[in-house]
Amino acid sequence: MKLQALLYYLATIVLFIAGQNTRGQVYNSWNNHVFNPVERVLHLPGQNIHSSVGPVRLDEIAPYHNVDSLIQRGLKKPTHQQNIFGRFFSDDLFSWNEDDVWIRINPLFNFEVGRDNAAGENWFVNTRGAMIEGQLGKNVGFYVDLYENQATFPAYIDDFANNREVVPGQGKRKDFGDDGHDFAQSTGYISYNAGRYFNFQAGFGKHFIGDGHRSLFLSDAAYSYPYLKMTATFLKAKYMVMVSELKHFYRDDALGDTRYRSKYGAFHFLNWNIGQRWSLGLFESVVWAAKDTVGHRGFDPNYLVPLVMYRPVEYNLGSPDNMTMGINLKYIPWKNAALYGQFVIGEFKADEVFSGNKWWANKQGFQLGLKSFDFLGIKNLDFQTEYSQVRPYTYSHYQPITNYGHYNQELAHVLGANFRESITFLRYRLNRWHFELKNQIATKGLDYNEDISYGGNIHRPNVTRPAEYGHSIGQGLKSDLTQTEFNVMFLINPRNNMNLQMGVRKRKMTNELETSDGTYFHVAFRTSLRNIYYDYF
């Protein structure tokens, strides 16, 4: 059975339950890294909150914090009745809260103009949309949004969109005018709390596993996908199992408009809050093609059992699928701070790992990071620094369709594999004003051509590697990227993160074949609920 059909039947059941005198719960929809109102309270000692499973559920934060106060962020909300113009700038545009039903509707938009100073070219983004969120009784929550976009971009983003035929994280593009892009995206879910311990969710969207800006397990960088998810929260543990339908974004142009080939992903993550300050998480995932050389395989029931370990199952199926496993750690050294890390494994043979021969299938990577809020004792000054590295061929597979990607983008780190990256943020908030300084330094090995894969592009088959041994990070066309950004933002309406923003980005990418050096200025009037990543090669 197709996952879309499963989603339809589950949604029908949940909507029926919604009418049975219940009251719902919702997930955090303010997930933008700069404006996330709950991020600063997730890393306090003694809380039984699982910060590494995102988005977090607001009802899990409520026992420790007043969620409405967090969302409002200390900004005064008018107490008198307002007309629609006043609500646009300071409240939900439309809202209802009566008879165990809570619904809110808000506009979503991004009106942005910018200029590449070196190239002397301008760009624009024109995004219009809306979101509806609500609770139906005590156990059912829902969310839906829609974005319609036309845009032109700086050259390096434009190249990405044209080469991959997708706008980063926002879906398939089509031509708009002479050099523009037209694209759209919609996400949504229905969530049901089944008693004290279980939550079931059916939707079309993104997820994030980890405590960093990046994730080596599952990030929100790629396009959305349909999914079924269950979480079980008990004692100090949280267990997540999710199945999703992914797309291999390739088709033969000679065949005309054909459907993109399907593949499926199954994900397990078990997180345990140990004592007052430690968290330990265990992750595993498997990706398989809906159709392989044997024939149509579809949704493999071997991976549907929530408590089974994927590796023995995959091995006994003949090892046709792409496995990824990892460990997530977090430690709170002092109040308002977190040390965090991840270790990811695609293949592991101890004799090859410790031999020093740099076998091609030593598919490993790690991340180390620090978050500190009220940094240096200064209220609302936040600091984060993070280092990640991933060896060549990690996340790739011998067939492109079973790589750890979706819609021509990476499901984990946006740089794929064969890279090292250091990324640092300094953020400060003063009432409605937000200031952000960001610096990224990265090295990645690119491919010279399409004949040989050096392990950085996870969408290429790893059987075209140049050798069995001698593989190291940065091999191939070694490229260096430096990006520094400074942004100033004025938060207007915290209900949908409506803000005015202006900023400048300095970007330089160099290798032996080319040097790209640009300075980009932009101003924008936007709502910032989601993350969009443009910091790649």
Coordinates of C-alpha atoms in Angstrom, one line a residue:
M1 CA 0.0 0.0 0.0
K2 CA 1.3 3.5 -0.9
L3 CA 2.2 5.7 2.0
Q4 CA -0.2 8.4 0.7
A5 CA -3.1 5.9 1.1
L6 CA -2.0 5.1 4.7
L7 CA -1.9 8.8 5.5
Y8 CA -5.4 9.2 4.1
Y9 CA -6.9 6.4 6.2
L10 CA -5.1 7.5 9.3
A11 CA -6.2 11.1 8.8
T12 CA -9.8 10.0 8.5
I13 CA -9.6 8.0 11.7
V14 CA -7.9 10.9 13.6
L15 CA -10.5 13.4 12.4
F16 CA -13.3 11.1 13.6
I17 CA -11.6 10.9 17.0
A18 CA -11.3 14.7 17.0
G19 CA -15.1 15.0 17.2
Q20 CA -15.3 12.8 20.3
N21 CA -15.1 15.5 23.0
T22 CA -11.3 15.8 23.2
R23 CA -8.8 18.6 23.3
G24 CA -5.6 18.8 21.3
Q25 CA -1.8 19.4 21.4
V26 CA 0.5 20.9 18.8
Y27 CA 4.1 20.9 17.8
N28 CA 6.3 24.0 17.9
S29 CA 5.8 25.9 14.7
W30 CA 8.3 28.7 15.5
N31 CA 11.3 26.7 14.3
N32 CA 13.5 29.5 12.7
H33 CA 16.9 29.4 14.4
V34 CA 16.9 33.1 15.1
F35 CA 13.3 33.5 16.4
N36 CA 12.6 30.2 18.0
P37 CA 11.0 31.2 21.3
V38 CA 11.5 27.9 23.1
E39 CA 15.1 27.2 22.2
R40 CA 16.5 29.1 25.1
V41 CA 14.7 27.0 27.7
L42 CA 15.4 23.6 26.3
H43 CA 18.8 23.3 27.9
L44 CA 18.3 23.7 31.6
P45 CA 19.3 21.1 34.1
G46 CA 16.6 18.9 35.7
Q47 CA 14.0 19.2 32.9
N48 CA 12.7 16.0 31.3
I49 CA 12.5 17.6 27.9
H50 CA 13.9 15.8 24.9
S51 CA 15.5 18.7 23.0
S52 CA 17.1 16.5 20.3
V53 CA 13.7 15.3 18.9
G54 CA 12.4 18.2 16.8
P55 CA 10.1 19.9 16.4
V56 CA 9.3 19.6 20.1
R57 CA 5.7 19.3 21.4
L58 CA 4.5 22.3 23.3
D59 CA 2.6 20.2 25.8
E60 CA 6.0 18.7 26.8
I61 CA 7.3 22.2 27.6
A62 CA 4.2 23.4 29.4
P63 CA 5.0 21.6 32.8
Y64 CA 8.2 23.7 33.1
H65 CA 7.4 27.0 31.4
N66 CA 4.5 29.2 30.4
V67 CA 4.4 28.5 26.7
D68 CA 2.3 31.6 25.8
S69 CA 4.8 33.8 27.7
L70 CA 7.7 32.2 25.8
I71 CA 5.9 32.8 22.5
Q72 CA 5.2 36.5 23.3
R73 CA 8.8 36.9 24.4
G74 CA 8.1 39.7 26.9
L75 CA 6.5 41.9 24.3
K76 CA 3.3 43.7 25.3
K77 CA 0.2 42.5 23.6
P78 CA -2.8 45.0 23.3
T79 CA -5.6 44.1 25.7
H80 CA -8.3 46.0 23.9
Q81 CA -10.3 44.7 20.9
Q82 CA -8.4 45.4 17.7
N83 CA -9.5 45.7 14.1
I84 CA -8.0 43.4 11.5
F85 CA -5.2 46.0 10.8
G86 CA -4.1 45.9 14.5
R87 CA -4.2 42.1 14.7
F88 CA -2.0 41.9 11.6
F89 CA 0.8 43.6 13.4
S90 CA 0.4 42.4 17.0
D91 CA -1.7 39.2 17.2
D92 CA -3.1 36.3 15.3
L93 CA -4.9 37.6 12.3
F94 CA -7.9 35.4 13.1
S95 CA -8.4 33.2 16.1
W96 CA -11.1 31.2 17.9
N97 CA -10.8 29.7 21.4
E98 CA -14.1 28.3 22.7
D99 CA -15.8 24.9 23.4
D100 CA -12.5 23.0 23.5
V101 CA -11.6 24.3 20.0
W102 CA -8.6 26.6 19.4
I103 CA -7.8 27.8 15.9
R104 CA -5.5 30.5 14.6
I105 CA -4.9 31.8 11.1
N106 CA -1.9 34.0 10.0
P107 CA -0.4 35.2 6.8
L108 CA 3.1 34.0 5.7
F109 CA 5.2 36.0 3.4
N110 CA 8.7 37.1 2.3
F111 CA 9.1 40.3 0.3
E112 CA 12.9 40.6 -0.2
V113 CA 15.2 42.5 -2.5
G114 CA 19.0 42.2 -2.7
R115 CA 22.0 43.1 -4.6
D116 CA 25.3 41.4 -5.5
N117 CA 27.7 44.2 -5.3
A118 CA 30.5 42.5 -7.2
A119 CA 28.4 41.4 -10.1
G120 CA 26.2 44.5 -10.1
E121 CA 23.0 42.4 -10.2
N122 CA 19.8 42.6 -8.2
W123 CA 17.5 39.8 -7.0
F124 CA 14.1 39.5 -5.4
V125 CA 11.9 37.0 -3.5
N126 CA 8.2 37.3 -3.6
T127 CA 6.5 34.7 -1.2
R128 CA 2.9 34.7 -0.2
G129 CA 1.1 32.2 1.9
A130 CA -0.9 31.4 5.0
M131 CA -1.0 29.0 7.9
I132 CA -3.8 27.4 10.0
E133 CA -3.1 25.8 13.3
G134 CA -5.3 24.5 16.0
Q135 CA -6.4 22.1 18.7
L136 CA -9.6 20.0 18.6
G137 CA -10.3 18.9 22.1
K138 CA -7.6 17.7 24.5
N139 CA -5.9 15.1 22.3
V140 CA -5.8 16.3 18.7
G141 CA -3.8 19.1 17.1
F142 CA -3.3 20.1 13.5
Y143 CA -1.3 22.5 11.3
V144 CA -1.2 23.4 7.6
D145 CA 0.6 26.0 5.6
L146 CA 1.0 27.0 2.0
Y147 CA 3.8 29.1 0.3
E148 CA 3.6 30.3 -3.3
N149 CA 6.9 31.8 -4.6
Q150 CA 8.6 33.7 -7.5
A151 CA 12.2 34.6 -7.1
T152 CA 15.6 35.4 -8.6
F153 CA 18.7 34.6 -6.6
P154 CA 22.4 35.4 -6.4
A155 CA 24.5 33.4 -8.9
Y156 CA 25.6 30.6 -6.5
I157 CA 22.0 29.9 -5.4
D158 CA 20.8 30.2 -8.9
D159 CA 23.3 27.6 -10.0
F160 CA 22.2 25.2 -7.3
A161 CA 18.5 25.6 -8.3
N162 CA 19.2 25.1 -12.0
N163 CA 21.6 22.2 -11.6
R164 CA 19.4 20.2 -9.2
E165 CA 16.1 21.5 -10.5
V166 CA 15.0 22.3 -6.9
V167 CA 15.1 25.5 -4.8
P168 CA 16.9 24.6 -1.6
G169 CA 14.4 23.1 0.8
Q170 CA 11.4 24.5 -1.0
G171 CA 10.7 22.1 -3.9
K172 CA 10.7 21.7 -7.6
R173 CA 11.3 24.9 -9.7
K174 CA 10.0 26.0 -13.1
D175 CA 11.1 29.0 -15.1
F176 CA 9.8 32.4 -14.2
G177 CA 10.6 35.1 -16.7
D178 CA 14.1 35.2 -18.2
D179 CA 16.1 34.1 -15.2
G180 CA 13.7 33.5 -12.3
H181 CA 12.2 30.5 -10.5
D182 CA 8.6 29.7 -9.7
F183 CA 8.0 27.2 -6.9
A184 CA 5.5 26.2 -4.2
Q185 CA 5.4 24.3 -0.9
S186 CA 2.7 23.1 1.5
T187 CA 3.2 21.3 4.8
G188 CA 0.8 20.0 7.4
Y189 CA 0.0 17.3 10.0
I190 CA -2.6 15.8 12.3
S191 CA -1.3 14.9 15.8
Y192 CA -3.1 12.6 18.3
N193 CA -2.2 12.1 21.9
A194 CA -3.2 8.5 22.7
G195 CA -3.3 8.5 26.5
R196 CA -0.3 9.5 28.7
Y197 CA 2.5 7.9 26.8
F198 CA 1.9 7.9 23.0
N199 CA 1.6 10.4 20.3
F200 CA 0.7 9.6 16.7
Q201 CA 1.3 12.0 13.8
A202 CA 0.5 11.9 10.1
G203 CA 1.7 14.6 7.9
F204 CA 3.8 16.1 5.1
G205 CA 6.8 18.0 6.5
K206 CA 10.3 18.0 7.9
H207 CA 12.0 16.7 11.1
F208 CA 15.3 17.4 13.0
I209 CA 17.2 15.0 15.2
G210 CA 20.0 16.6 17.2
D211 CA 20.8 19.6 19.3
G212 CA 23.0 21.5 16.8
H213 CA 22.5 23.9 13.9
R214 CA 23.3 20.9 11.7
S215 CA 22.3 17.3 12.1
L216 CA 24.3 14.3 10.9
F217 CA 21.1 12.1 11.4
L218 CA 18.1 14.0 10.0
S219 CA 17.8 17.7 9.3
D220 CA 15.2 20.1 8.0
A221 CA 17.2 21.2 5.0
A222 CA 15.6 19.1 2.2
Y223 CA 12.1 19.3 0.8
S224 CA 9.1 18.0 2.8
Y225 CA 7.9 14.4 2.6
P226 CA 4.9 12.4 3.7
Y227 CA 5.4 10.5 7.0
L228 CA 3.8 8.5 9.8
K229 CA 5.4 9.0 13.2
M230 CA 4.9 7.6 16.6
T231 CA 6.6 8.8 19.8
A232 CA 6.4 7.1 23.2
T233 CA 7.5 9.1 26.2
F234 CA 7.9 7.2 29.5
L235 CA 10.0 7.8 32.6
K236 CA 13.0 9.8 31.3
A237 CA 13.1 8.2 27.8
K238 CA 11.5 9.1 24.5
Y239 CA 11.3 6.7 21.6
M240 CA 10.5 7.9 18.0
V241 CA 9.7 5.6 15.1
M242 CA 8.9 7.2 11.7
V243 CA 8.3 5.9 8.2
S244 CA 8.3 8.1 5.2
E245 CA 8.0 8.1 1.4
L246 CA 11.0 9.8 -0.3
K247 CA 11.6 10.7 -4.0
H248 CA 14.5 10.0 -6.2
F249 CA 14.5 13.2 -8.2
Y250 CA 15.5 11.9 -11.6
R251 CA 13.7 10.8 -14.7
D252 CA 14.6 10.2 -18.3
D253 CA 13.7 13.3 -20.3
A254 CA 13.2 11.1 -23.4
L255 CA 10.1 9.6 -21.7
G256 CA 8.4 12.9 -21.1
D257 CA 6.5 13.7 -17.9
T258 CA 6.8 10.5 -15.8
R259 CA 6.6 10.2 -12.0
Y260 CA 9.7 10.4 -9.9
R261 CA 10.8 7.1 -8.6
S262 CA 9.8 6.3 -5.0
K263 CA 11.9 5.1 -2.1
Y264 CA 11.1 4.7 1.5
G265 CA 12.8 5.6 4.8
A266 CA 12.3 4.2 8.3
F267 CA 13.9 5.9 11.3
H268 CA 14.3 5.0 15.0
F269 CA 15.6 7.3 17.7
L270 CA 15.7 6.5 21.4
N271 CA 16.7 9.4 23.7
W272 CA 17.3 9.0 27.4
N273 CA 17.7 11.9 29.9
I274 CA 20.3 10.6 32.4
G275 CA 20.3 12.4 35.8
Q276 CA 20.0 16.2 35.7
R277 CA 22.4 17.1 32.9
W278 CA 23.1 14.2 30.5
S279 CA 21.2 13.0 27.5
L280 CA 22.0 10.0 25.3
G281 CA 20.4 9.2 22.0
L282 CA 20.6 6.1 19.7
F283 CA 19.7 6.6 16.1
E284 CA 19.2 4.2 13.1
S285 CA 17.6 4.5 9.7
V286 CA 17.2 2.5 6.5
V287 CA 16.4 3.7 3.0
W288 CA 15.2 1.3 0.3
A289 CA 13.9 1.6 -3.2
A290 CA 10.2 0.9 -4.0
K291 CA 11.4 -1.1 -7.0
D292 CA 14.7 -2.9 -7.4
T293 CA 16.2 -5.5 -9.8
V294 CA 14.0 -8.2 -8.4
G295 CA 10.8 -6.3 -9.0
H296 CA 8.3 -4.1 -7.2
R297 CA 9.0 -4.1 -3.5
G298 CA 6.9 -1.3 -2.2
F299 CA 6.6 -0.6 1.5
D300 CA 8.7 -3.4 3.1
P301 CA 6.8 -4.8 6.2
N302 CA 10.1 -6.0 7.6
Y303 CA 10.9 -2.4 8.7
L304 CA 7.4 -1.7 10.1
V305 CA 8.0 -3.3 13.5
P306 CA 8.7 -0.4 15.9
L307 CA 11.1 -2.2 18.2
V308 CA 13.2 -4.2 15.7
M309 CA 16.9 -3.3 15.1
Y310 CA 17.3 -2.5 11.4
R311 CA 20.8 -3.9 10.8
P312 CA 20.0 -7.6 11.3
V313 CA 16.8 -7.2 9.3
E314 CA 18.7 -5.5 6.4
Y315 CA 21.4 -8.1 6.5
N316 CA 19.0 -11.0 6.3
L317 CA 17.2 -9.4 3.3
G318 CA 20.5 -9.7 1.4
S319 CA 21.9 -6.2 2.4
P320 CA 20.2 -4.4 -0.4
D321 CA 19.4 -1.2 1.6
N322 CA 21.2 1.8 2.9
M323 CA 21.7 1.8 6.7
T324 CA 22.8 4.7 8.8
M325 CA 23.3 4.6 12.6
G326 CA 24.6 7.0 15.2
I327 CA 24.9 8.2 18.8
N328 CA 23.7 11.6 20.1
L329 CA 25.1 13.1 23.3
K330 CA 24.3 16.3 25.3
Y331 CA 25.7 17.6 28.5
I332 CA 24.6 20.7 30.4
P333 CA 27.8 22.0 32.1
W334 CA 26.0 25.0 33.6
K335 CA 22.7 26.7 33.5
N336 CA 21.7 28.0 30.0
A337 CA 24.5 26.0 28.2
A338 CA 24.8 22.8 26.4
L339 CA 27.7 20.7 25.0
Y340 CA 26.5 18.4 22.3
G341 CA 27.8 16.0 19.7
Q342 CA 26.9 13.3 17.2
F343 CA 28.7 10.3 15.8
V344 CA 27.3 8.8 12.6
I345 CA 28.2 5.4 11.0
G346 CA 27.4 4.1 7.6
E347 CA 29.7 1.1 7.5
F348 CA 32.0 -0.2 10.3
K349 CA 34.6 -2.9 10.0
A350 CA 37.0 -2.6 12.9
D351 CA 40.0 -4.0 11.1
E352 CA 39.6 -1.5 8.2
V353 CA 38.9 1.5 10.5
F354 CA 42.1 0.9 12.6
S355 CA 44.3 -0.3 9.8
G356 CA 45.1 3.2 8.7
N357 CA 44.6 2.3 5.0
K358 CA 41.6 4.7 4.7
W359 CA 39.2 2.2 3.2
W360 CA 36.5 3.8 1.0
A361 CA 33.7 2.3 3.1
N362 CA 34.9 3.8 6.4
K363 CA 31.7 5.9 6.3
Q364 CA 31.8 7.9 9.5
G365 CA 31.4 11.5 10.7
F366 CA 31.1 13.4 13.9
Q367 CA 29.9 16.7 15.3
L368 CA 30.9 18.7 18.4
G369 CA 29.2 21.9 19.5
L370 CA 28.5 24.4 22.3
K371 CA 25.5 26.6 23.0
S372 CA 25.6 29.2 25.6
F373 CA 22.7 31.5 26.4
D374 CA 23.2 34.8 28.4
F375 CA 26.8 34.4 27.3
L376 CA 29.4 36.0 29.5
G377 CA 26.6 37.0 31.9
I378 CA 25.0 39.3 29.4
K379 CA 21.3 38.9 29.2
N380 CA 20.0 37.8 25.8
L381 CA 23.4 37.4 24.3
D382 CA 23.6 33.9 22.8
F383 CA 26.7 32.1 21.5
Q384 CA 26.9 28.9 19.5
T385 CA 29.9 27.2 17.8
E386 CA 29.9 23.9 16.0
Y387 CA 32.3 21.7 14.1
S388 CA 31.3 18.8 11.8
Q389 CA 33.2 16.5 9.6
V390 CA 32.0 13.5 7.4
R391 CA 34.2 11.1 5.5
P392 CA 33.9 10.5 1.7
Y393 CA 31.0 8.2 0.5
T394 CA 29.0 8.5 3.8
Y395 CA 25.3 8.6 3.1
S396 CA 25.9 7.4 -0.5
H397 CA 25.0 3.9 -1.9
Y398 CA 25.9 1.8 -4.9
Q399 CA 22.6 2.8 -6.5
P400 CA 21.7 6.5 -6.5
I401 CA 18.1 5.8 -5.7
T402 CA 19.0 4.4 -2.2
N403 CA 21.2 7.3 -1.2
Y404 CA 20.4 9.2 2.1
G405 CA 18.7 12.0 0.2
H406 CA 15.3 13.2 -1.0
Y407 CA 14.3 15.4 -3.9
N408 CA 17.9 15.9 -4.9
Q409 CA 19.0 17.2 -1.5
E410 CA 20.6 15.7 1.5
L411 CA 18.5 14.4 4.4
A412 CA 21.3 15.0 6.9
H413 CA 24.0 17.7 6.7
V414 CA 23.6 20.2 3.7
L415 CA 27.2 19.7 2.6
G416 CA 26.7 15.9 2.1
A417 CA 29.9 14.1 2.7
N418 CA 33.7 14.6 2.2
F419 CA 33.8 17.8 4.2
R420 CA 34.9 19.7 7.3
E421 CA 32.9 22.6 8.6
S422 CA 33.1 25.1 11.4
I423 CA 30.1 27.4 11.9
T424 CA 29.6 30.0 14.7
F425 CA 26.8 32.4 15.7
L426 CA 26.6 35.3 18.0
R427 CA 23.1 36.6 18.6
Y428 CA 21.8 39.4 20.8
R429 CA 18.3 40.6 21.5
L430 CA 17.2 44.0 22.8
N431 CA 13.4 44.2 23.1
R432 CA 12.3 43.8 19.5
W433 CA 15.7 44.2 18.0
H434 CA 17.7 41.1 17.0
F435 CA 21.3 41.1 15.9
E436 CA 23.1 38.1 14.4
L437 CA 26.7 37.6 13.4
K438 CA 27.5 34.3 11.6
N439 CA 30.7 32.8 10.3
Q440 CA 31.2 29.6 8.3
I441 CA 34.5 28.0 7.3
A442 CA 34.3 24.8 5.3
T443 CA 36.4 22.5 3.1
K444 CA 34.8 20.0 0.7
G445 CA 36.1 17.7 -2.0
L446 CA 34.1 18.1 -5.2
D447 CA 34.1 15.9 -8.3
Y448 CA 36.1 17.0 -11.4
N449 CA 33.5 15.4 -13.8
E450 CA 30.7 12.8 -13.9
D451 CA 33.0 9.8 -14.5
I452 CA 34.6 9.5 -11.1
S453 CA 33.0 10.1 -7.7
Y454 CA 35.3 11.3 -4.9
G455 CA 32.6 10.8 -2.3
G456 CA 31.3 14.3 -1.7
N457 CA 28.1 14.1 -3.8
I458 CA 25.9 11.6 -2.1
H459 CA 23.6 11.4 -5.1
R460 CA 26.2 9.7 -7.2
P461 CA 26.8 5.9 -7.0
N462 CA 29.9 5.0 -4.9
V463 CA 30.9 2.2 -7.3
T464 CA 32.6 4.9 -9.5
R465 CA 35.2 5.6 -6.9
P466 CA 38.8 5.8 -8.1
A467 CA 40.3 3.3 -5.7
E468 CA 39.6 1.0 -2.7
Y469 CA 42.0 2.7 -0.3
G470 CA 43.6 6.0 0.4
H471 CA 40.5 8.1 0.8
S472 CA 40.6 11.2 3.0
I473 CA 38.4 14.2 3.6
G474 CA 38.8 16.9 1.0
Q475 CA 39.9 14.5 -1.8
G476 CA 39.0 15.3 -5.4
L477 CA 38.7 19.0 -6.2
K478 CA 39.5 20.5 -2.8
S479 CA 37.3 23.6 -2.3
D480 CA 37.3 26.1 0.5
L481 CA 34.3 28.2 1.5
T482 CA 34.2 31.2 3.8
Q483 CA 30.9 33.0 4.6
T484 CA 30.4 35.8 7.0
E485 CA 27.0 37.4 7.6
F486 CA 25.6 40.2 9.7
N487 CA 21.8 40.7 10.1
V488 CA 19.7 43.2 11.9
M489 CA 16.1 42.3 12.5
F490 CA 13.1 44.1 14.1
L491 CA 10.4 41.7 15.4
I492 CA 7.0 43.1 14.7
N493 CA 4.6 40.3 15.6
P494 CA 5.7 37.3 17.6
R495 CA 2.6 35.3 16.7
N496 CA 4.1 34.5 13.2
N497 CA 7.6 36.0 13.6
M498 CA 6.8 38.9 11.4
N499 CA 10.0 41.0 11.1
L500 CA 11.9 43.6 9.1
Q501 CA 15.4 42.6 8.3
M502 CA 18.5 43.9 6.6
G503 CA 21.8 42.2 6.2
V504 CA 25.1 41.7 4.4
R505 CA 26.8 38.4 3.4
K506 CA 30.4 38.1 2.3
R507 CA 31.0 34.8 0.5
K508 CA 34.2 33.4 -1.0
M509 CA 34.7 29.9 -2.5
T510 CA 38.0 28.9 -4.1
N511 CA 39.6 25.8 -5.7
E512 CA 42.1 25.2 -8.4
L513 CA 39.6 25.8 -11.2
E514 CA 37.7 28.9 -10.0
T515 CA 37.3 31.6 -7.4
S516 CA 33.9 33.0 -6.5
D517 CA 33.9 36.1 -4.4
G518 CA 30.8 38.1 -3.7
T519 CA 29.2 40.5 -1.3
Y520 CA 25.4 40.4 -1.0
F521 CA 23.1 43.0 0.6
H522 CA 19.4 42.4 1.3
V523 CA 16.4 44.0 2.9
A524 CA 13.2 42.0 3.7
F525 CA 9.8 42.2 5.2
R526 CA 9.0 38.6 6.1
T527 CA 7.6 36.0 8.5
S528 CA 10.3 33.6 9.8
L529 CA 8.8 30.3 11.0
R530 CA 11.0 27.9 9.1
N531 CA 14.7 27.5 8.3
I532 CA 16.0 27.9 4.8
Y533 CA 19.7 27.1 4.2
Y534 CA 21.8 28.9 1.6
D535 CA 25.2 28.2 3.1
Y536 CA 26.7 25.5 0.8
F537 CA 29.2 25.2 -2.0

